[in-house]
Amino acid sequence: MMSMLNKFVLFPLLVSFAGAAVAGPAAIRMTDAWVPEPPSVSRNAVAYITLVGGEQDDVLLGASTPAAEVVELHETSLANGMLRMRPVASLAVQAGKRVEFTPGSLHMMLISLRQPLRYGQKVSLELRFEKAGKQLVEAEVRSLPPAPMATGAESHHHQH
Ligand SMILES: [Cu+2]
């Protein structure tokens, strides 16, 4: 009785999962991409993102952006009381697992900015995965500490 019921409930779910897999190559979810507004004198910036692995293990191989010459994956660590950054060649994103880039640990280093990045702007990032291939995401430039909630999407500044 119970197993009959389960079959009926499960079947449509399986179908919709299969449909989703065919519909989009985005096996990996990318959320909350953001860039702290860099100091105006800075030629570099950092970007943070949260990745959630898809149905299979994957590996983040690198990233790029039109906003900077080079993007490197970095990890900050504390060694002998000093904060140090080291390049990360690649990053495993296991199936269903969450990988958070956050201040003080993993970040993407945007090296040699092509233009100043200001609060409210969007920076497009292209992440390159071993299996999922190239995936685009928009990162929002935010001020640190977080800006007042009042300003909306209308206040974008554009660089000329
Ligand atoms: Cu760095």
Coordinates of C-alpha atoms and ligand atoms in Angstrom, one line a residue:
M1 CA 0.0 0.0 0.0
M2 CA 2.7 2.4 1.1
S3 CA 5.1 1.5 -1.7
M4 CA 2.4 1.9 -4.3
L5 CA 1.8 5.4 -3.1
N6 CA 5.5 6.2 -3.1
K7 CA 5.8 5.1 -6.7
F8 CA 3.1 7.5 -7.8
V9 CA 4.6 10.3 -5.9
L10 CA 8.1 9.7 -7.0
F11 CA 7.6 9.2 -10.6
P12 CA 6.7 12.8 -11.6
L13 CA 9.6 14.1 -9.5
L14 CA 12.1 11.9 -11.4
V15 CA 10.7 13.1 -14.7
S16 CA 11.1 16.8 -13.7
F17 CA 14.7 16.2 -12.5
A18 CA 15.5 14.6 -15.9
G19 CA 13.9 17.6 -17.6
A20 CA 15.9 20.1 -15.7
A21 CA 19.1 18.2 -16.6
V22 CA 18.4 18.4 -20.3
A23 CA 17.1 22.0 -20.2
G24 CA 20.3 23.7 -18.8
P25 CA 24.0 22.9 -18.6
A26 CA 24.1 24.8 -15.3
A27 CA 24.9 21.8 -13.2
I28 CA 26.4 24.2 -10.7
R29 CA 24.5 26.9 -9.0
M30 CA 26.3 30.2 -8.6
T31 CA 24.7 32.7 -6.1
D32 CA 25.6 35.8 -4.2
A33 CA 28.4 37.0 -6.4
W34 CA 29.7 40.3 -5.2
V35 CA 32.7 42.6 -5.3
P36 CA 33.5 44.9 -2.4
E37 CA 34.0 48.4 -3.9
P38 CA 37.8 48.8 -4.1
P39 CA 39.5 51.9 -2.9
S40 CA 39.7 54.4 -5.8
V41 CA 43.5 54.1 -6.0
S42 CA 43.4 50.3 -6.2
R43 CA 44.2 48.6 -9.4
N44 CA 42.9 45.3 -8.1
A45 CA 39.6 44.1 -6.6
V46 CA 38.3 40.9 -5.2
A47 CA 35.1 38.9 -5.9
Y48 CA 33.2 36.5 -3.8
I49 CA 30.6 33.9 -4.8
T50 CA 28.8 30.9 -3.4
L51 CA 28.9 27.7 -5.5
V52 CA 26.7 24.7 -5.0
G53 CA 27.8 21.6 -6.8
G54 CA 25.4 19.9 -9.3
E55 CA 24.7 16.2 -9.7
Q56 CA 28.3 15.3 -10.3
D57 CA 31.6 16.4 -8.9
D58 CA 33.3 19.2 -10.8
V59 CA 36.3 21.4 -10.6
L60 CA 36.6 25.1 -10.9
L61 CA 39.6 25.8 -13.2
G62 CA 39.6 29.5 -13.4
A63 CA 37.7 32.7 -14.1
S64 CA 37.8 35.8 -16.3
T65 CA 36.1 39.2 -16.6
P66 CA 36.0 42.0 -19.0
A67 CA 36.6 44.3 -16.0
A68 CA 40.2 43.1 -15.4
E69 CA 43.2 41.8 -17.2
V70 CA 43.5 38.7 -15.1
V71 CA 41.4 36.8 -12.6
E72 CA 43.2 34.5 -10.1
L73 CA 41.7 32.2 -7.5
H74 CA 43.2 33.0 -4.2
E75 CA 43.0 31.8 -0.7
T76 CA 43.8 34.0 2.3
S77 CA 45.3 32.3 5.3
L78 CA 46.8 33.4 8.6
A79 CA 50.4 32.4 8.9
N80 CA 52.7 33.7 11.7
G81 CA 50.2 36.5 12.5
M82 CA 50.3 37.7 8.9
L83 CA 47.5 37.5 6.4
R84 CA 48.8 35.9 3.3
M85 CA 47.2 35.1 -0.1
R86 CA 48.2 32.2 -2.1
P87 CA 47.0 31.3 -5.6
V88 CA 44.7 28.2 -5.9
A89 CA 45.3 26.4 -9.2
S90 CA 41.9 24.7 -9.1
L91 CA 39.0 24.1 -6.7
A92 CA 36.9 21.0 -6.3
V93 CA 33.2 21.5 -6.2
Q94 CA 31.7 18.3 -5.1
A95 CA 28.2 17.2 -6.1
G96 CA 25.6 19.0 -3.9
K97 CA 28.3 20.6 -1.8
R98 CA 28.5 24.3 -1.0
V99 CA 31.7 26.2 -1.6
E100 CA 31.7 29.7 -0.2
F101 CA 34.1 32.4 -1.2
T102 CA 34.2 34.8 1.7
P103 CA 36.4 37.6 3.1
G104 CA 39.3 36.0 4.9
S105 CA 39.4 32.8 2.8
L106 CA 38.6 32.1 -0.8
H107 CA 38.3 34.9 -3.3
M108 CA 38.8 35.7 -6.9
M109 CA 41.4 38.3 -7.4
L110 CA 40.6 40.8 -10.2
I111 CA 44.1 42.0 -11.2
S112 CA 44.7 45.2 -13.2
L113 CA 41.2 46.6 -13.4
R114 CA 40.3 48.1 -16.8
Q115 CA 38.2 50.7 -15.1
P116 CA 37.3 51.8 -11.6
L117 CA 34.6 49.7 -10.0
R118 CA 31.9 51.7 -8.2
Y119 CA 29.1 50.8 -5.9
G120 CA 26.0 49.6 -7.7
Q121 CA 27.9 48.5 -10.9
K122 CA 27.6 45.0 -12.2
V123 CA 30.7 43.0 -13.1
S124 CA 30.3 40.0 -15.3
L125 CA 32.4 37.0 -14.4
E126 CA 32.9 33.9 -16.4
L127 CA 33.8 30.8 -14.4
R128 CA 35.4 27.9 -16.1
F129 CA 34.5 24.4 -14.9
E130 CA 36.0 21.1 -15.9
K131 CA 32.6 19.5 -16.7
A132 CA 30.1 22.4 -16.6
G133 CA 32.2 24.4 -19.0
K134 CA 32.0 28.2 -19.0
Q135 CA 29.3 29.7 -16.8
L136 CA 28.5 33.4 -16.6
V137 CA 27.4 35.3 -13.5
E138 CA 26.9 38.9 -12.6
A139 CA 28.6 40.2 -9.5
E140 CA 27.3 43.3 -7.8
V141 CA 29.7 45.9 -6.6
R142 CA 28.9 46.6 -3.0
S143 CA 30.3 49.0 -0.5
L144 CA 31.9 47.9 2.7
P145 CA 30.4 48.1 5.3
P146 CA 27.1 47.3 3.6
A147 CA 25.4 50.4 2.0
P148 CA 22.1 51.7 3.3
M149 CA 19.2 49.7 1.9
A150 CA 17.4 52.8 0.6
T151 CA 19.2 53.2 -2.8
G152 CA 17.8 51.0 -5.5
A153 CA 18.9 49.7 -8.9
E154 CA 18.3 53.2 -10.3
S155 CA 21.6 54.6 -8.9
H156 CA 23.9 52.7 -11.2
H157 CA 26.9 54.7 -12.3
H158 CA 28.4 54.1 -15.7
Q159 CA 32.0 54.7 -16.5
H160 CA 32.8 56.4 -19.8
Ligands
CU1 CU 44.0 37.7 -3.5

